Each structure stands twice: as structure tokens, then as C-alpha cells.
mmCIF file of C-alpha atoms in Angstrom:
data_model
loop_
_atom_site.group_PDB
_atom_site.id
_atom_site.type_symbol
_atom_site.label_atom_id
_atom_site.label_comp_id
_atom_site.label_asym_id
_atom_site.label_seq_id
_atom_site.Cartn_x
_atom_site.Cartn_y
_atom_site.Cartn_z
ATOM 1 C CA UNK T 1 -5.087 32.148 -19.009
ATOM 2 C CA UNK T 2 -2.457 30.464 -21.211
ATOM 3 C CA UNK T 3 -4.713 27.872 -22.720
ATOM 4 C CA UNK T 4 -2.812 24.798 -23.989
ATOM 5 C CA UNK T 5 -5.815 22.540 -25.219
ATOM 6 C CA UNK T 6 -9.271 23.449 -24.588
ATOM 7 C CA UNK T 7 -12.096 20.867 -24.330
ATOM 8 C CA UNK T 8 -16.038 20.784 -24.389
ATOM 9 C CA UNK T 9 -16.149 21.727 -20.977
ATOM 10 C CA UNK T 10 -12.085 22.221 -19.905
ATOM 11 C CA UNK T 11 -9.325 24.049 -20.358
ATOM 12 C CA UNK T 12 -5.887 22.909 -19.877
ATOM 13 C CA UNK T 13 -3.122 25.218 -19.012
ATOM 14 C CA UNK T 14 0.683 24.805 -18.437
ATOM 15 C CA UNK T 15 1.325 25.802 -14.537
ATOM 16 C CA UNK T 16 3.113 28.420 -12.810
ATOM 17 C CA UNK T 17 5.286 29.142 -9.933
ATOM 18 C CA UNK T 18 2.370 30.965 -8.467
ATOM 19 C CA UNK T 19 0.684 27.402 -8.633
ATOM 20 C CA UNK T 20 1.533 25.756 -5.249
ATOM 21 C CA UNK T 21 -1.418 26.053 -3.404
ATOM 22 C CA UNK T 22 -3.890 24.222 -5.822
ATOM 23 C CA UNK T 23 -1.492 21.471 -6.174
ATOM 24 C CA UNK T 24 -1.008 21.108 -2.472
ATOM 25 C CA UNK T 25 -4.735 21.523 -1.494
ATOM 26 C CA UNK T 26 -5.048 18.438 -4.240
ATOM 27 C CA UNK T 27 -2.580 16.274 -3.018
ATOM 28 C CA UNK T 28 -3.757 16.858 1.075
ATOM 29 C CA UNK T 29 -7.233 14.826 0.099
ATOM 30 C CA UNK T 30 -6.733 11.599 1.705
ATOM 31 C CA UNK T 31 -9.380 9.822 -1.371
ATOM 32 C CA UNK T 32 -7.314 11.673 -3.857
ATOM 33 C CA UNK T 33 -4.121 9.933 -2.876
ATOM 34 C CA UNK T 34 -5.658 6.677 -1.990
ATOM 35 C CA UNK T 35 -3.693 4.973 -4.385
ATOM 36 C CA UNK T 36 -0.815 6.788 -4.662
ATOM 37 C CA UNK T 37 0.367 6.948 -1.239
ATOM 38 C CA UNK T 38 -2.020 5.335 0.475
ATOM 39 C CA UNK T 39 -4.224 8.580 1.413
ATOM 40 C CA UNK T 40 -0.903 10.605 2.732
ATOM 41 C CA UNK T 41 -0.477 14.155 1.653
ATOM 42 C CA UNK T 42 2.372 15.699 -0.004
ATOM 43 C CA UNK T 43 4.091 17.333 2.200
ATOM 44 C CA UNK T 44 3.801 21.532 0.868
ATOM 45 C CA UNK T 45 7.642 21.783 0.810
ATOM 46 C CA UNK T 46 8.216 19.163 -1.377
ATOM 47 C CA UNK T 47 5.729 20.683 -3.938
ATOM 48 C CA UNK T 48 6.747 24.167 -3.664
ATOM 49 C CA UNK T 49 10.592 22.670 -3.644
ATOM 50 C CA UNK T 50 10.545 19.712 -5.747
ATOM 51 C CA UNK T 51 7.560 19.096 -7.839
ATOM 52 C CA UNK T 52 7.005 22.437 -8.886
ATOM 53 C CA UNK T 53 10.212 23.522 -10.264
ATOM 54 C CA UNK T 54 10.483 20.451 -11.892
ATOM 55 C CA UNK T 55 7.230 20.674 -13.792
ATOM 56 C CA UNK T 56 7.797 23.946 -14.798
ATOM 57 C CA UNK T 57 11.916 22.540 -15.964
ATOM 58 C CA UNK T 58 9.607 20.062 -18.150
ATOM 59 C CA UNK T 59 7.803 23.122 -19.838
ATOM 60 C CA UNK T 60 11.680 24.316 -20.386
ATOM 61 C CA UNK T 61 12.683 20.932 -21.983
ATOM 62 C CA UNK T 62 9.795 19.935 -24.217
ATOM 63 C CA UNK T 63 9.142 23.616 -25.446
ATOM 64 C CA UNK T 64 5.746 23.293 -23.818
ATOM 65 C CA UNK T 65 4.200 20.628 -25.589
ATOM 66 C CA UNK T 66 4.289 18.281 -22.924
ATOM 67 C CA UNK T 67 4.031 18.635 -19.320
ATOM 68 C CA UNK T 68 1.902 18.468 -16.698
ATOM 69 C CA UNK T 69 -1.238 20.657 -17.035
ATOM 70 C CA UNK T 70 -3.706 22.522 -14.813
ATOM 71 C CA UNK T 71 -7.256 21.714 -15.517
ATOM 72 C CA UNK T 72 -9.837 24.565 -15.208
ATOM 73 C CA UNK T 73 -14.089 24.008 -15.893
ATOM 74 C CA UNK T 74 -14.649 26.688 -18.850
ATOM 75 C CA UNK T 75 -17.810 27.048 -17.316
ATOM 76 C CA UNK T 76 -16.573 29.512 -13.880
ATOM 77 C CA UNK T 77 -12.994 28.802 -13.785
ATOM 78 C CA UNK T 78 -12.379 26.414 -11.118
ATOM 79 C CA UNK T 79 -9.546 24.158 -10.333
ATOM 80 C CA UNK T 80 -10.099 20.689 -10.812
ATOM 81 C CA UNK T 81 -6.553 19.077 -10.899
ATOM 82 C CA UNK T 82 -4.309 18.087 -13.614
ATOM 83 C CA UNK T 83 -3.335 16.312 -16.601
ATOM 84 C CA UNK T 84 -0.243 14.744 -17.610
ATOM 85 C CA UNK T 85 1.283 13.854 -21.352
ATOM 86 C CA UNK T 86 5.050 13.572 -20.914
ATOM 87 C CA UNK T 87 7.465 11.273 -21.495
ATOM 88 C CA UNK T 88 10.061 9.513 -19.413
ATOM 89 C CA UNK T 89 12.906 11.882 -17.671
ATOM 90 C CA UNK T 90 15.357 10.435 -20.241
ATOM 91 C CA UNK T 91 12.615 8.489 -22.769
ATOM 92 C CA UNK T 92 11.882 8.819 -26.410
ATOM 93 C CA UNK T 93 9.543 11.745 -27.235
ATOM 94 C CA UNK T 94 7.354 9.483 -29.608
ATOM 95 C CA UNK T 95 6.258 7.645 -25.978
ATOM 96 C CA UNK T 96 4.600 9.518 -23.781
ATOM 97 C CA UNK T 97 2.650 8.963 -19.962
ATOM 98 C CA UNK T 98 -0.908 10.048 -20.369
ATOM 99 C CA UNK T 99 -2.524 10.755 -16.686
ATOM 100 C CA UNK T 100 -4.551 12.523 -14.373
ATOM 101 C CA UNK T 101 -5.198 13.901 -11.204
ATOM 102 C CA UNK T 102 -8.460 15.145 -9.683
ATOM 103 C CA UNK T 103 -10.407 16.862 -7.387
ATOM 104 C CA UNK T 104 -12.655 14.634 -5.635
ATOM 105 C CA UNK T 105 -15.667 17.320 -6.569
ATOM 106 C CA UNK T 106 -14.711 16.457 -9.964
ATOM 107 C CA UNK T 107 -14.928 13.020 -10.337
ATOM 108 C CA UNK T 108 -17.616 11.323 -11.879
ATOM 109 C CA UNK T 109 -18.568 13.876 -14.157
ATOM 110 C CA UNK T 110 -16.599 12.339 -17.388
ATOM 111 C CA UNK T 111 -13.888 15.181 -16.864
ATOM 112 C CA UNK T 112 -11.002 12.114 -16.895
ATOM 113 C CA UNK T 113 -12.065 10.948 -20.136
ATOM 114 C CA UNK T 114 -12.701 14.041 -22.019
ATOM 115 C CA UNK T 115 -9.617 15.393 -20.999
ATOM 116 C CA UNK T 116 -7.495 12.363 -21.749
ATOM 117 C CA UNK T 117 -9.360 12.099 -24.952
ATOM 118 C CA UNK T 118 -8.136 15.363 -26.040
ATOM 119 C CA UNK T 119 -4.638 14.787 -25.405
ATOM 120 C CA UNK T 120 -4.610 11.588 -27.236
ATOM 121 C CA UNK T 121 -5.420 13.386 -30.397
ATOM 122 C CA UNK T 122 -3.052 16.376 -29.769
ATOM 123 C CA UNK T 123 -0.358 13.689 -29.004
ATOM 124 C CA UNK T 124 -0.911 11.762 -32.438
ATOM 125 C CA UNK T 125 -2.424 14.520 -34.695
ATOM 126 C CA UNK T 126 0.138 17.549 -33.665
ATOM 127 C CA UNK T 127 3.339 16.070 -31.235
ATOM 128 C CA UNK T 128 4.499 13.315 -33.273
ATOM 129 C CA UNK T 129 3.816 11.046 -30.839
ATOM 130 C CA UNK T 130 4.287 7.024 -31.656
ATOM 131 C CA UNK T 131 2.546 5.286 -28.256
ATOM 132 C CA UNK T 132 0.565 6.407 -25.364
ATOM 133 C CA UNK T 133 0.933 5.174 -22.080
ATOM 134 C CA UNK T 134 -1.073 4.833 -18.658
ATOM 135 C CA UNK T 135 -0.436 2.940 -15.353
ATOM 136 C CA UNK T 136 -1.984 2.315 -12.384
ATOM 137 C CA UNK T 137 -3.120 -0.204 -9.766
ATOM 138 C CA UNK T 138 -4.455 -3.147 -10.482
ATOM 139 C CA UNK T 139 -7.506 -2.369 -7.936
ATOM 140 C CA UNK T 140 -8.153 1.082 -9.204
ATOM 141 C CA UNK T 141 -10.893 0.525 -11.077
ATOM 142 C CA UNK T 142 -12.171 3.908 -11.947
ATOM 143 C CA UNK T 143 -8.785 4.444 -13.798
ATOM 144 C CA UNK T 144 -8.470 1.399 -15.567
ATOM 145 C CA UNK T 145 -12.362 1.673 -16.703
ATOM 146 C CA UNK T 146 -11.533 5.580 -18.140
ATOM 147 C CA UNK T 147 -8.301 3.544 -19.935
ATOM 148 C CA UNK T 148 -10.800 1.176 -21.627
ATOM 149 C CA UNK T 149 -13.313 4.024 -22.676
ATOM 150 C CA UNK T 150 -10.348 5.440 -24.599
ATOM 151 C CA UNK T 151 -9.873 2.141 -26.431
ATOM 152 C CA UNK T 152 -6.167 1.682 -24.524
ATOM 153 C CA UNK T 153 -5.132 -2.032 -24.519
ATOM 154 C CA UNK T 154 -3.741 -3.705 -21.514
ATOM 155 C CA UNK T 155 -0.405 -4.198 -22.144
ATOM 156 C CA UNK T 156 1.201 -5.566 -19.100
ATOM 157 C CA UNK T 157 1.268 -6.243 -15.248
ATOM 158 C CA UNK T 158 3.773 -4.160 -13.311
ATOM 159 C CA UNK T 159 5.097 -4.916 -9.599
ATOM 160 C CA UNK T 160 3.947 -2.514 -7.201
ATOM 161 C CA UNK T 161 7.226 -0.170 -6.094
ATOM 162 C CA UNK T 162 8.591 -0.562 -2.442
ATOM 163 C CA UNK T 163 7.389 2.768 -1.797
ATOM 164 C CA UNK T 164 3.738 1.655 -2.285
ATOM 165 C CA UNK T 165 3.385 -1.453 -0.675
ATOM 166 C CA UNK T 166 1.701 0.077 2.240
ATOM 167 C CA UNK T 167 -1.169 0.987 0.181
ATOM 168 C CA UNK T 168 -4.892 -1.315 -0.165
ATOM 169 C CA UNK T 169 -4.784 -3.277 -2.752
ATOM 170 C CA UNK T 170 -0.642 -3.118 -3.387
ATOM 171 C CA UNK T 171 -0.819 -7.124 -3.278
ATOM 172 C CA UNK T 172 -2.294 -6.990 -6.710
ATOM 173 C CA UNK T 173 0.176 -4.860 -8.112
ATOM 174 C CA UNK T 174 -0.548 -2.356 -10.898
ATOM 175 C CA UNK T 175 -1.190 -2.724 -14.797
ATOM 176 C CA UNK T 176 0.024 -0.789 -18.289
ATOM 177 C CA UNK T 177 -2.197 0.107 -20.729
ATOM 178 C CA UNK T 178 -0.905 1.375 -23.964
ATOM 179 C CA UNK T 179 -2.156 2.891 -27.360
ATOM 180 C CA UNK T 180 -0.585 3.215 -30.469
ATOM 181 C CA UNK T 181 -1.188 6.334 -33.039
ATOM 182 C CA UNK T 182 -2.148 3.283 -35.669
ATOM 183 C CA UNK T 183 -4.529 1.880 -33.431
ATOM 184 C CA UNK T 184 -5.893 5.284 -32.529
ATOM 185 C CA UNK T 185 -6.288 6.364 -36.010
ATOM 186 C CA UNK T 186 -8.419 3.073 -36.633
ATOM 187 C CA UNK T 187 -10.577 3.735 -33.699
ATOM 188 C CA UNK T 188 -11.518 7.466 -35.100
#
């Protein structure tokens, strides 16, 4: 495996085009897309078709740094979704997203916040990196409360986008939480 950050108890990997699958078995679980499409799957041909090739394109652009990354348990190898540290299509390197996506086997066992924790610190101690970003909806709790544990600040309320509104809990909209390298340095 092509580690690209190894944790405690993860390692983090850039994708391949071999790939599809695990992201399409993630993104069928109705709980994991709860709040992003309101429990819809992906459809597999827009994975294999769009998402995929245009992760891998990111690898391409950002000479691997950032990305979105596969997420493997040291500890037997298995799959337990992704992790994202990227910025914008067209945005300033020194801002990047910071986000994840699990397998519903793997929440609740701190995997979110270790992982994100590491790629704060790779972000401000080896990428350059200026500000972190995260969003999500306002009634996701479980995100917002691994956002806190890493000390990010709540920055600002978003609208939720027309493509979302169909979704529990759209009403409230969503919320930004940011962290700066300055403010993560003083946290360390």
C-alpha cells in the first residue's frame, strides 16, 4: 500500500482506478448518506465515471499532497471510507476542505477525529497550509462535535444548496468551521 499518512490505528492512502467498488459500496448505505443526499446512493456510474477520475485528476494537480484518501485499520486492513484535505477546484492552496466519509461499522470508534487530527498537522507542519476548513449541516451533530474536539471555531452559517433541500434537517441549513495554522499551533 502507498501510505500517505499513517495514524495510531489508520492508514491513509491516495486511491486508485481499481478503487470503485469500496467507494460505491460506501456511498449505497442509506445512514452514510443521510445528510448528504438524504440516504440516496450514488449511482456506480457516476463514481466509476465522474468521481473517480476526478479524484485521481486531483492527485495529478496537487502532486499528491492533497486529495481525497482511502482509509484502511492498520490493524487487518479493512476499508473504512475516506478522508479529504483539498482545496477548492480553483482556490488558494494555503485553504484547504478537511472531511470525511465513513463506514457505518466505523463510526464511533474515534476513527473521524484521529484521522482529521493527523491531517491538520500534515496540512500546517508539511503543506504550507494557512486555514482549514469543514462544513456540514447544521443538525449533524456527530460532525460538528468531531469539529469541536479538534479545537475548529464556528465560523459561519451557510444556506443549504437546492440540491439538498429534500434532506431532514435542510431547514436549518449547514455551518463552517474553520482553523487557522496560528490557532493550531497555540492549541499544541
Amino acid at each position: 500500500m502507498d501510505t500517505y499518512l499513517e495514524t495510531e490505528r489508520l492508514a491513509l492512502r491516495r486511491l486508485t482506478a481499481d478503487d470503485a467498488d469500496l467507494l460505491i459500496e460506501l456511498d449505497s448505505d442509506p445512514a452514510v448518506m443521510r445528510y448528504l443526499t438524504g440516504g440516496s446512493p450514488t449511482a456506480p456510474e457516476l463514481v466509476r465515471e465522474r468521481h473517480l477520475p476526478n479524484i485521481l485528476a486531483g492527485y495529478a494537480k496537487w502532486d499528491g499532497d492533497l486529495g481525497l484518501f482511502a482509509a484502511h485499520e492498520k490493524d487487518g486492513g479493512a476499508f473504512i471510507g475516506w478522508f479529504i484535505l483539498r482545496p477548492e477546484p480553483e482556490g488558494p492552496l494555503d485553504e484547504v476542505e478537511l472531511g470525511y466519509r465513513l463506514r457505518q461499522a466505523a463510526w464511533g470508534n474515534g476513527y473521524a477525529t484521529e484521522g482529521s487530527r493527523a491531517l491538520l498537522g500534515r496540512a500546517f507542519t508539511e503543506l504550507g497550509v494557512r486555514m482549514v476548513w469543514a462544513e456540514t449541516m447544521s443538525v449533524n451533530h456527530g460532525s460538528r462535535n468531531i469539529m469541536e474536539k479538534l479545537e475548529m471555531t464556528l465560523a459561519d452559517t451557510i444556506p443549504t444548496p437546492s440540491d439538498m433541500e429534500m434532506i431532514q434537517g435542510s431547514e436549518h441549513g449547514g455551518v463552517r468551521y474553520e482553523i487557522t495554522k496560528e490557532q493550531w499551533e497555540r492549541r499544541q
